[in-house]
Amino acid sequence: EEERNEASRREEEERNEADRPRIRGEGNRIVGARRSEERKGGDGAIASETAATREEDRDGEPGEIDSDANSAMGDFLDDFEDLGVDAGAPVTRAVPAADDDDEEEADLPPYRVHPSPAEVASGAPSASTIVAAADSLARNGFVVLEAEDGAGLVASDVLDSALAASDGYLDRLLAAAKAKGLRVDSDIFWFAELCSRARGGRRFDVTAERRRCGNGGSITLPPRPYPTSDDESAAAAATDAWDGLRRAADPWVSSALLRSGLMVENVGTGVTFGVTAVGCVTSLPSAPEQHFHADGRERGIVNVFVPLVDVPASMGPTHFRRGSHVWDHDSPYLTREQRRAREGAEDVVPELRRGSVLMYDYRVFHRGGANLTGKRRPVAYVMYARDGTEDTWNFPDESVWDPDSTGAG
């Protein structure tokens, strides 16, 4: 009897010893790759981390897990490994740019469309590219058009002109703001030509004339009390350069807008839309990331970004919340289904090549990323709007060149 008791005691101790690593958490590491497979695209985006990897990276070791339920989960994951099931699949919702073709939501199309070299050479999209771009814009709320070989859709000389003119005009606008006593690196200010919308944001939106609707023709500047002829020349040079960029990008944009249905107020009423603004958003080095926001609530406004430099992850490309353009932004209460849809929405961060084209619905939730480099991140834009709609949120009428203006909006 004593021998049986001793054997039973040893067996119990061996079971406890076998379970002890799992109780400490060591047995609950998610087995498999520490990161989902890295794919190189553009500057080499890194795929999303698993939850266990993030836990280990914080403290250098796994967190303690003390419950029997977690121990059982560890056994469950080990069984999955034995079956050859990848238990290390990412659980985070953020998807890097290079993974969008494989990681997409089942009911949403790819958000990156690749025109062929022949299309790029001709300067216009094919019918299949138009369909794919329009589908992504209508359902994801945004789309990236980027050539298969990484070449820009907008010619280099057009980009060079826009880059030089944008930098020169921004420098003069910031000098004018400083002359009013504003601390441009930290203050919030709103002018007709220049806005800084967050305290310490180091992100500046510079624009030319904004109008209700205009199809064709060129963007022109309204009369301003420029202090010097050099200030006026800088404004004119930027406006001309942005307008040239608008003309170069338009063949890729207008056809997709027509196909998307966003520019139709009601089915069967026809389509009338045009360009309402051009400009450039520049993030300075060390600019922090923004909060998620929509640029407006009106259906029928689309912003088109054309990066004037490559925008890798370190420069803070724009984050988008897929499908968020169809949310009810004005509803004070959410149904359970609406809440679940928002909580489960996928965040994606498309890195951009210089001269590529990104279109997004004004209603989609997005935010600019942090610029972790020592260089400016200039992204030119062209705003399109359906006839009868107007962007009224983002710029006041007060000019930075007016001696009495304060930037209070």
mmCIF file of C-alpha atoms in Angstrom, residues 3-361:
data_model
loop_
_atom_site.group_PDB
_atom_site.id
_atom_site.type_symbol
_atom_site.label_atom_id
_atom_site.label_comp_id
_atom_site.label_asym_id
_atom_site.label_seq_id
_atom_site.Cartn_x
_atom_site.Cartn_y
_atom_site.Cartn_z
ATOM 1 C CA GLU A 3 4.547 1.667 -2.424
ATOM 2 C CA ARG A 4 1.341 2.429 -4.347
ATOM 3 C CA ASN A 5 0.910 5.711 -2.442
ATOM 4 C CA GLU A 6 4.516 6.699 -3.134
ATOM 5 C CA ALA A 7 4.112 5.907 -6.836
ATOM 6 C CA SER A 8 0.897 7.948 -6.968
ATOM 7 C CA ARG A 9 2.616 10.898 -5.254
ATOM 8 C CA ARG A 10 5.542 10.848 -7.725
ATOM 9 C CA GLU A 11 3.124 10.684 -10.648
ATOM 10 C CA GLU A 12 1.243 13.727 -9.305
ATOM 11 C CA GLU A 13 4.492 15.674 -8.856
ATOM 12 C CA GLU A 14 5.519 14.868 -12.429
ATOM 13 C CA ARG A 15 2.174 16.155 -13.740
ATOM 14 C CA ASN A 16 2.533 19.364 -11.732
ATOM 15 C CA GLU A 17 6.083 19.869 -12.972
ATOM 16 C CA ALA A 18 4.944 19.382 -16.564
ATOM 17 C CA ASP A 19 2.193 21.989 -16.114
ATOM 18 C CA ARG A 20 4.338 24.557 -14.304
ATOM 19 C CA PRO A 21 5.848 26.219 -17.414
ATOM 20 C CA ARG A 22 2.357 26.672 -18.837
ATOM 21 C CA ILE A 23 1.102 28.262 -15.621
ATOM 22 C CA ARG A 24 4.016 30.736 -15.815
ATOM 23 C CA GLY A 25 2.939 31.519 -19.362
ATOM 24 C CA GLU A 26 5.854 29.850 -21.128
ATOM 25 C CA GLY A 27 3.618 27.172 -22.605
ATOM 26 C CA ASN A 28 1.166 29.735 -23.975
ATOM 27 C CA ARG A 29 3.401 31.355 -26.555
ATOM 28 C CA ILE A 30 1.727 31.338 -29.921
ATOM 29 C CA VAL A 31 3.740 28.858 -31.945
ATOM 30 C CA GLY A 32 4.880 29.633 -35.457
ATOM 31 C CA ALA A 33 6.385 32.726 -37.057
ATOM 32 C CA ARG A 34 6.910 35.673 -34.694
ATOM 33 C CA ARG A 35 5.583 37.847 -37.461
ATOM 34 C CA SER A 36 3.412 37.017 -40.405
ATOM 35 C CA GLU A 37 5.410 36.637 -43.580
ATOM 36 C CA GLU A 38 7.173 39.801 -44.597
ATOM 37 C CA ARG A 39 6.620 40.830 -48.160
ATOM 38 C CA LYS A 40 8.707 43.489 -49.792
ATOM 39 C CA GLY A 41 6.852 46.181 -51.655
ATOM 40 C CA GLY A 42 7.975 49.759 -52.104
ATOM 41 C CA ASP A 43 10.229 50.330 -49.116
ATOM 42 C CA GLY A 44 9.541 46.952 -47.546
ATOM 43 C CA ALA A 45 6.555 47.142 -45.232
ATOM 44 C CA ILE A 46 6.632 44.837 -42.218
ATOM 45 C CA ALA A 47 3.564 42.722 -41.649
ATOM 46 C CA SER A 48 1.456 42.933 -38.520
ATOM 47 C CA GLU A 49 2.650 41.417 -35.268
ATOM 48 C CA THR A 50 0.802 38.717 -33.387
ATOM 49 C CA ALA A 51 -0.632 39.469 -29.975
ATOM 50 C CA ALA A 52 1.925 37.208 -28.306
ATOM 51 C CA THR A 53 4.800 38.922 -30.082
ATOM 52 C CA ARG A 54 3.648 42.306 -28.834
ATOM 53 C CA GLU A 55 3.452 40.932 -25.279
ATOM 54 C CA GLU A 56 6.991 39.561 -25.477
ATOM 55 C CA ASP A 57 8.424 42.695 -27.074
ATOM 56 C CA ARG A 58 7.175 44.930 -24.252
ATOM 57 C CA ASP A 59 9.040 43.243 -21.398
ATOM 58 C CA GLY A 60 11.479 40.919 -23.122
ATOM 59 C CA GLU A 61 9.627 37.871 -21.786
ATOM 60 C CA PRO A 62 6.097 36.456 -21.860
ATOM 61 C CA GLY A 63 3.484 37.796 -19.505
ATOM 62 C CA GLU A 64 2.348 35.645 -16.606
ATOM 63 C CA ILE A 65 -0.778 33.593 -17.198
ATOM 64 C CA ASP A 66 -2.301 32.078 -14.092
ATOM 65 C CA SER A 67 -5.706 30.768 -15.063
ATOM 66 C CA ASP A 68 -6.661 27.188 -15.898
ATOM 67 C CA ALA A 69 -8.554 28.568 -18.888
ATOM 68 C CA ASN A 70 -5.358 29.997 -20.386
ATOM 69 C CA SER A 71 -3.553 26.752 -19.688
ATOM 70 C CA ALA A 72 -6.261 24.943 -21.622
ATOM 71 C CA MET A 73 -5.866 27.488 -24.445
ATOM 72 C CA GLY A 74 -2.159 26.695 -24.533
ATOM 73 C CA ASP A 75 -2.982 22.995 -24.997
ATOM 74 C CA PHE A 76 -5.467 23.953 -27.708
ATOM 75 C CA LEU A 77 -2.829 25.970 -29.608
ATOM 76 C CA ASP A 78 -0.287 23.185 -29.257
ATOM 77 C CA ASP A 79 -2.828 20.767 -30.726
ATOM 78 C CA PHE A 80 -3.314 23.175 -33.615
ATOM 79 C CA GLU A 81 0.421 23.193 -34.229
ATOM 80 C CA ASP A 82 0.427 19.383 -34.336
ATOM 81 C CA LEU A 83 -2.276 19.569 -37.003
ATOM 82 C CA GLY A 84 -0.182 21.995 -39.049
ATOM 83 C CA VAL A 85 -2.550 24.928 -38.443
ATOM 84 C CA ASP A 86 -0.924 28.372 -38.333
ATOM 85 C CA ALA A 87 -1.798 29.604 -34.848
ATOM 86 C CA GLY A 88 0.378 32.671 -35.316
ATOM 87 C CA ALA A 89 -2.006 34.461 -37.653
ATOM 88 C CA PRO A 90 -2.129 38.230 -37.002
ATOM 89 C CA VAL A 91 -4.915 39.453 -34.787
ATOM 90 C CA THR A 92 -4.304 43.152 -35.221
ATOM 91 C CA ARG A 93 -6.505 44.972 -37.736
ATOM 92 C CA ALA A 94 -3.752 47.121 -39.269
ATOM 93 C CA VAL A 95 -2.624 45.848 -42.680
ATOM 94 C CA PRO A 96 0.552 47.176 -44.347
ATOM 95 C CA ALA A 97 0.490 48.392 -47.910
ATOM 96 C CA ALA A 98 2.313 45.417 -49.405
ATOM 97 C CA ASP A 99 -0.212 42.935 -48.005
ATOM 98 C CA ASP A 100 -3.473 44.392 -49.249
ATOM 99 C CA ASP A 101 -3.948 41.915 -52.087
ATOM 100 C CA ASP A 102 -3.803 38.924 -49.723
ATOM 101 C CA GLU A 103 -5.061 40.299 -46.402
ATOM 102 C CA GLU A 104 -8.182 42.034 -47.696
ATOM 103 C CA GLU A 105 -11.595 41.651 -46.090
ATOM 104 C CA ALA A 106 -13.623 38.961 -47.827
ATOM 105 C CA ASP A 107 -16.337 41.376 -48.941
ATOM 106 C CA LEU A 108 -14.084 44.295 -49.967
ATOM 107 C CA PRO A 109 -11.973 44.581 -53.131
ATOM 108 C CA PRO A 110 -8.210 45.233 -53.194
ATOM 109 C CA TYR A 111 -7.488 48.901 -52.556
ATOM 110 C CA ARG A 112 -4.333 48.997 -54.686
ATOM 111 C CA VAL A 113 -4.792 48.934 -58.473
ATOM 112 C CA HIS A 114 -1.812 48.507 -60.794
ATOM 113 C CA PRO A 115 -2.050 49.998 -64.312
ATOM 114 C CA SER A 116 0.158 48.249 -66.841
ATOM 115 C CA PRO A 117 3.275 49.872 -68.351
ATOM 116 C CA ALA A 118 1.319 50.300 -71.596
ATOM 117 C CA GLU A 119 -1.379 52.258 -69.760
ATOM 118 C CA VAL A 120 1.228 54.440 -68.065
ATOM 119 C CA ALA A 121 2.915 55.108 -71.396
ATOM 120 C CA SER A 122 -0.402 56.152 -72.930
ATOM 121 C CA GLY A 123 -1.244 58.367 -69.959
ATOM 122 C CA ALA A 124 -4.718 56.882 -69.500
ATOM 123 C CA PRO A 125 -6.260 53.853 -67.742
ATOM 124 C CA SER A 126 -7.798 50.842 -69.454
ATOM 125 C CA ALA A 127 -11.428 49.858 -68.955
ATOM 126 C CA SER A 128 -10.470 47.158 -66.440
ATOM 127 C CA THR A 129 -8.374 49.619 -64.403
ATOM 128 C CA ILE A 130 -11.246 52.100 -64.351
ATOM 129 C CA VAL A 131 -13.644 49.420 -63.102
ATOM 130 C CA ALA A 132 -11.245 48.231 -60.383
ATOM 131 C CA ALA A 133 -10.443 51.769 -59.208
ATOM 132 C CA ALA A 134 -14.101 52.801 -59.120
ATOM 133 C CA ASP A 135 -15.064 49.653 -57.215
ATOM 134 C CA SER A 136 -12.440 50.251 -54.526
ATOM 135 C CA LEU A 137 -13.343 53.928 -54.195
ATOM 136 C CA ALA A 138 -17.038 53.127 -53.843
ATOM 137 C CA ARG A 139 -16.630 50.222 -51.402
ATOM 138 C CA ASN A 140 -13.364 50.799 -49.512
ATOM 139 C CA GLY A 141 -13.720 54.569 -49.570
ATOM 140 C CA PHE A 142 -10.286 55.003 -51.191
ATOM 141 C CA VAL A 143 -8.013 53.553 -53.864
ATOM 142 C CA VAL A 144 -4.304 53.704 -54.732
ATOM 143 C CA LEU A 145 -3.301 53.734 -58.394
ATOM 144 C CA GLU A 146 0.324 52.723 -58.784
ATOM 145 C CA ALA A 147 2.118 51.370 -61.838
ATOM 146 C CA GLU A 148 3.115 47.705 -61.845
ATOM 147 C CA ASP A 149 6.798 48.636 -62.062
ATOM 148 C CA GLY A 150 6.560 51.359 -59.412
ATOM 149 C CA ALA A 151 6.829 54.186 -61.931
ATOM 150 C CA GLY A 152 4.807 57.324 -61.278
ATOM 151 C CA LEU A 153 1.601 57.994 -63.184
ATOM 152 C CA VAL A 154 2.499 61.697 -63.228
ATOM 153 C CA ALA A 155 5.611 62.740 -65.143
ATOM 154 C CA SER A 156 8.762 63.604 -63.209
ATOM 155 C CA ASP A 157 9.038 67.135 -64.603
ATOM 156 C CA VAL A 158 5.504 67.909 -63.411
ATOM 157 C CA LEU A 159 6.339 66.546 -59.957
ATOM 158 C CA ASP A 160 9.625 68.464 -59.812
ATOM 159 C CA SER A 161 7.857 71.732 -60.636
ATOM 160 C CA ALA A 162 5.159 71.107 -58.022
ATOM 161 C CA LEU A 163 7.732 70.182 -55.363
ATOM 162 C CA ALA A 164 9.854 73.289 -55.840
ATOM 163 C CA ALA A 165 6.856 75.623 -56.039
ATOM 164 C CA SER A 166 5.130 74.062 -53.019
ATOM 165 C CA ASP A 167 8.206 74.353 -50.818
ATOM 166 C CA GLY A 168 8.852 77.942 -51.877
ATOM 167 C CA TYR A 169 5.265 79.066 -51.312
ATOM 168 C CA LEU A 170 5.029 77.312 -47.929
ATOM 169 C CA ASP A 171 8.191 79.056 -46.734
ATOM 170 C CA ARG A 172 6.742 82.461 -47.610
ATOM 171 C CA LEU A 173 3.374 81.693 -45.991
ATOM 172 C CA LEU A 174 5.056 80.536 -42.787
ATOM 173 C CA ALA A 175 7.156 83.695 -42.759
ATOM 174 C CA ALA A 176 3.966 85.757 -43.056
ATOM 175 C CA ALA A 177 2.388 83.817 -40.185
ATOM 176 C CA LYS A 178 5.484 84.316 -38.025
ATOM 177 C CA ALA A 179 5.344 88.049 -38.750
ATOM 178 C CA LYS A 180 1.910 88.049 -37.053
ATOM 179 C CA GLY A 181 3.448 86.615 -33.895
ATOM 180 C CA LEU A 182 2.291 83.049 -34.492
ATOM 181 C CA ARG A 183 4.480 80.134 -33.423
ATOM 182 C CA VAL A 184 4.131 78.046 -36.537
ATOM 183 C CA ASP A 185 5.565 74.871 -34.994
ATOM 184 C CA SER A 186 3.009 74.780 -32.214
ATOM 185 C CA ASP A 187 0.048 77.147 -32.750
ATOM 186 C CA ILE A 188 -3.281 76.407 -34.390
ATOM 187 C CA PHE A 189 -4.144 78.924 -37.120
ATOM 188 C CA TRP A 190 -6.547 79.163 -40.040
ATOM 189 C CA PHE A 191 -6.069 81.330 -43.109
ATOM 190 C CA ALA A 192 -7.526 81.140 -46.602
ATOM 191 C CA GLU A 193 -4.148 79.989 -47.950
ATOM 192 C CA LEU A 194 -2.613 78.163 -44.971
ATOM 193 C CA CYS A 195 -3.938 76.092 -42.068
ATOM 194 C CA SER A 196 -2.367 74.338 -39.107
ATOM 195 C CA ARG A 197 -5.207 72.422 -37.440
ATOM 196 C CA ALA A 198 -3.569 70.819 -34.414
ATOM 197 C CA ARG A 199 -1.433 72.240 -31.634
ATOM 198 C CA GLY A 200 2.131 71.116 -32.279
ATOM 199 C CA GLY A 201 0.956 69.359 -35.427
ATOM 200 C CA ARG A 202 3.820 70.550 -37.696
ATOM 201 C CA ARG A 203 1.494 69.757 -40.619
ATOM 202 C CA PHE A 204 0.445 72.524 -43.015
ATOM 203 C CA ASP A 205 -2.317 72.561 -45.598
ATOM 204 C CA VAL A 206 -1.614 75.117 -48.325
ATOM 205 C CA THR A 207 -4.201 75.798 -51.009
ATOM 206 C CA ALA A 208 -5.114 78.025 -53.911
ATOM 207 C CA GLU A 209 -8.601 79.344 -54.620
ATOM 208 C CA ARG A 210 -11.465 77.099 -53.501
ATOM 209 C CA ARG A 211 -14.644 77.401 -55.519
ATOM 210 C CA ARG A 212 -18.076 75.809 -55.634
ATOM 211 C CA CYS A 213 -17.515 73.871 -58.839
ATOM 212 C CA GLY A 214 -15.437 74.283 -61.941
ATOM 213 C CA ASN A 215 -14.941 71.934 -64.854
ATOM 214 C CA GLY A 216 -12.017 72.564 -67.136
ATOM 215 C CA GLY A 217 -10.052 75.775 -67.348
ATOM 216 C CA SER A 218 -7.324 76.670 -64.879
ATOM 217 C CA ILE A 219 -7.255 77.397 -61.183
ATOM 218 C CA THR A 220 -6.779 81.117 -60.543
ATOM 219 C CA LEU A 221 -5.964 83.104 -57.432
ATOM 220 C CA PRO A 222 -8.234 85.873 -56.137
ATOM 221 C CA PRO A 223 -6.677 89.323 -55.626
ATOM 222 C CA ARG A 224 -4.643 89.536 -52.410
ATOM 223 C CA PRO A 225 -2.716 92.388 -50.747
ATOM 224 C CA TYR A 226 0.688 90.745 -51.217
ATOM 225 C CA PRO A 227 3.438 92.615 -49.333
ATOM 226 C CA THR A 228 5.990 92.041 -52.116
ATOM 227 C CA SER A 229 6.067 90.986 -55.739
ATOM 228 C CA ASP A 230 8.094 87.935 -54.699
ATOM 229 C CA ASP A 231 5.224 86.781 -52.476
ATOM 230 C CA GLU A 232 2.795 87.180 -55.361
ATOM 231 C CA SER A 233 5.131 85.336 -57.733
ATOM 232 C CA ALA A 234 5.500 82.430 -55.272
ATOM 233 C CA ALA A 235 1.726 82.136 -54.987
ATOM 234 C CA ALA A 236 1.280 82.196 -58.761
ATOM 235 C CA ALA A 237 4.066 79.636 -59.311
ATOM 236 C CA ALA A 238 2.526 77.205 -56.815
ATOM 237 C CA THR A 239 -0.946 77.609 -58.302
ATOM 238 C CA ASP A 240 0.343 77.020 -61.842
ATOM 239 C CA ALA A 241 2.363 73.974 -60.764
ATOM 240 C CA TRP A 242 -0.605 72.413 -58.916
ATOM 241 C CA ASP A 243 -2.846 73.075 -61.886
ATOM 242 C CA GLY A 244 -0.342 71.312 -64.155
ATOM 243 C CA LEU A 245 -0.366 68.359 -61.805
ATOM 244 C CA ARG A 246 -4.169 68.409 -61.860
ATOM 245 C CA ARG A 247 -4.194 68.152 -65.646
ATOM 246 C CA ALA A 248 -1.670 65.277 -65.578
ATOM 247 C CA ALA A 249 -3.623 63.270 -62.998
ATOM 248 C CA ASP A 250 -7.116 63.941 -64.331
ATOM 249 C CA PRO A 251 -7.254 61.091 -66.906
ATOM 250 C CA TRP A 252 -6.684 58.606 -64.060
ATOM 251 C CA VAL A 253 -9.233 60.300 -61.813
ATOM 252 C CA SER A 254 -12.267 61.512 -63.766
ATOM 253 C CA SER A 255 -12.997 58.188 -65.428
ATOM 254 C CA ALA A 256 -13.003 56.398 -62.055
ATOM 255 C CA LEU A 257 -15.201 59.091 -60.499
ATOM 256 C CA LEU A 258 -17.724 58.726 -63.308
ATOM 257 C CA ARG A 259 -17.797 54.962 -62.895
ATOM 258 C CA SER A 260 -17.999 55.026 -59.064
ATOM 259 C CA GLY A 261 -21.416 56.703 -58.905
ATOM 260 C CA LEU A 262 -20.233 59.097 -56.199
ATOM 261 C CA MET A 263 -20.796 62.083 -58.452
ATOM 262 C CA VAL A 264 -24.451 61.252 -59.097
ATOM 263 C CA GLU A 265 -26.879 62.855 -56.658
ATOM 264 C CA ASN A 266 -29.726 60.533 -57.566
ATOM 265 C CA VAL A 267 -29.821 57.590 -59.935
ATOM 266 C CA GLY A 268 -30.675 58.753 -63.439
ATOM 267 C CA THR A 269 -30.081 62.469 -62.815
ATOM 268 C CA GLY A 270 -26.778 62.677 -64.695
ATOM 269 C CA VAL A 271 -23.288 63.625 -63.587
ATOM 270 C CA THR A 272 -21.832 67.095 -63.172
ATOM 271 C CA PHE A 273 -18.637 67.595 -61.196
ATOM 272 C CA GLY A 274 -15.378 69.472 -61.346
ATOM 273 C CA VAL A 275 -12.237 70.589 -59.548
ATOM 274 C CA THR A 276 -12.850 72.870 -56.584
ATOM 275 C CA ALA A 277 -9.331 73.244 -55.150
ATOM 276 C CA VAL A 278 -5.671 72.373 -55.542
ATOM 277 C CA GLY A 279 -2.934 72.519 -52.943
ATOM 278 C CA CYS A 280 -0.311 70.653 -50.951
ATOM 279 C CA VAL A 281 -0.200 69.159 -47.442
ATOM 280 C CA THR A 282 3.311 69.162 -45.994
ATOM 281 C CA SER A 283 4.371 67.365 -42.814
ATOM 282 C CA LEU A 284 7.588 68.668 -41.302
ATOM 283 C CA PRO A 285 10.149 66.374 -39.671
ATOM 284 C CA SER A 286 8.886 65.075 -36.287
ATOM 285 C CA ALA A 287 5.254 65.829 -37.164
ATOM 286 C CA PRO A 288 3.113 63.601 -34.887
ATOM 287 C CA GLU A 289 0.332 61.376 -36.146
ATOM 288 C CA GLN A 290 -3.162 62.817 -36.349
ATOM 289 C CA HIS A 291 -6.331 61.462 -34.772
ATOM 290 C CA PHE A 292 -8.781 59.662 -37.030
ATOM 291 C CA HIS A 293 -11.240 62.034 -38.666
ATOM 292 C CA ALA A 294 -13.367 62.566 -41.760
ATOM 293 C CA ASP A 295 -12.769 65.659 -43.886
ATOM 294 C CA GLY A 296 -16.511 66.170 -44.293
ATOM 295 C CA ARG A 297 -19.923 64.529 -44.295
ATOM 296 C CA GLU A 298 -21.148 65.409 -47.759
ATOM 297 C CA ARG A 299 -21.370 62.658 -50.356
ATOM 298 C CA GLY A 300 -19.883 63.670 -53.689
ATOM 299 C CA ILE A 301 -16.495 65.124 -52.639
ATOM 300 C CA VAL A 302 -13.293 63.206 -53.406
ATOM 301 C CA ASN A 303 -9.744 64.264 -52.590
ATOM 302 C CA VAL A 304 -6.876 63.115 -54.793
ATOM 303 C CA PHE A 305 -3.363 62.852 -53.346
ATOM 304 C CA VAL A 306 -0.254 62.843 -55.519
ATOM 305 C CA PRO A 307 2.903 62.408 -53.408
ATOM 306 C CA LEU A 308 5.777 64.605 -54.557
ATOM 307 C CA VAL A 309 8.294 62.261 -52.864
ATOM 308 C CA ASP A 310 8.239 58.584 -51.959
ATOM 309 C CA VAL A 311 6.257 58.098 -48.742
ATOM 310 C CA PRO A 312 7.518 55.010 -46.873
ATOM 311 C CA ALA A 313 6.248 53.987 -43.434
ATOM 312 C CA SER A 314 8.849 56.184 -41.699
ATOM 313 C CA MET A 315 7.409 59.308 -43.359
ATOM 314 C CA GLY A 316 3.907 58.718 -42.039
ATOM 315 C CA PRO A 317 1.638 57.692 -44.919
ATOM 316 C CA THR A 318 -2.085 58.222 -44.426
ATOM 317 C CA HIS A 319 -3.997 55.571 -42.463
ATOM 318 C CA PHE A 320 -7.469 54.658 -43.709
ATOM 319 C CA ARG A 321 -10.367 52.872 -42.008
ATOM 320 C CA ARG A 322 -11.831 50.675 -44.720
ATOM 321 C CA GLY A 323 -15.510 51.183 -45.491
ATOM 322 C CA SER A 324 -15.941 53.992 -42.949
ATOM 323 C CA HIS A 325 -17.266 56.427 -45.575
ATOM 324 C CA VAL A 326 -20.683 54.755 -45.386
ATOM 325 C CA TRP A 327 -21.000 55.166 -41.608
ATOM 326 C CA ASP A 328 -23.599 57.559 -40.264
ATOM 327 C CA HIS A 329 -21.325 60.327 -38.971
ATOM 328 C CA ASP A 330 -24.239 62.291 -37.490
ATOM 329 C CA SER A 331 -25.971 59.536 -35.520
ATOM 330 C CA PRO A 332 -25.828 60.167 -31.728
ATOM 331 C CA TYR A 333 -26.548 56.482 -31.039
ATOM 332 C CA LEU A 334 -25.235 53.357 -32.701
ATOM 333 C CA THR A 335 -27.031 50.057 -33.109
ATOM 334 C CA ARG A 336 -25.245 46.892 -32.074
ATOM 335 C CA GLU A 337 -24.538 46.108 -35.738
ATOM 336 C CA GLN A 338 -23.137 49.597 -36.353
ATOM 337 C CA ARG A 339 -20.933 49.390 -33.280
ATOM 338 C CA ARG A 340 -19.590 45.998 -34.290
ATOM 339 C CA ALA A 341 -18.895 47.227 -37.810
ATOM 340 C CA ARG A 342 -16.871 50.141 -36.468
ATOM 341 C CA GLU A 343 -14.989 48.062 -33.939
ATOM 342 C CA GLY A 344 -14.131 45.510 -36.615
ATOM 343 C CA ALA A 345 -13.161 47.993 -39.339
ATOM 344 C CA GLU A 346 -9.755 47.331 -40.842
ATOM 345 C CA ASP A 347 -7.074 50.027 -40.696
ATOM 346 C CA VAL A 348 -4.672 50.073 -43.633
ATOM 347 C CA VAL A 349 -1.588 52.199 -44.248
ATOM 348 C CA PRO A 350 -0.649 52.362 -47.949
ATOM 349 C CA GLU A 351 2.938 53.404 -48.542
ATOM 350 C CA LEU A 352 3.111 55.532 -51.676
ATOM 351 C CA ARG A 353 5.479 55.947 -54.567
ATOM 352 C CA ARG A 354 6.254 59.384 -55.929
ATOM 353 C CA GLY A 355 3.755 60.250 -58.646
ATOM 354 C CA SER A 356 1.206 57.593 -57.720
ATOM 355 C CA VAL A 357 -2.442 58.609 -57.331
ATOM 356 C CA LEU A 358 -4.535 58.081 -54.189
ATOM 357 C CA MET A 359 -8.244 58.956 -54.277
ATOM 358 C CA TYR A 360 -10.389 58.996 -51.152
ATOM 359 C CA ASP A 361 -13.981 59.813 -50.299
#
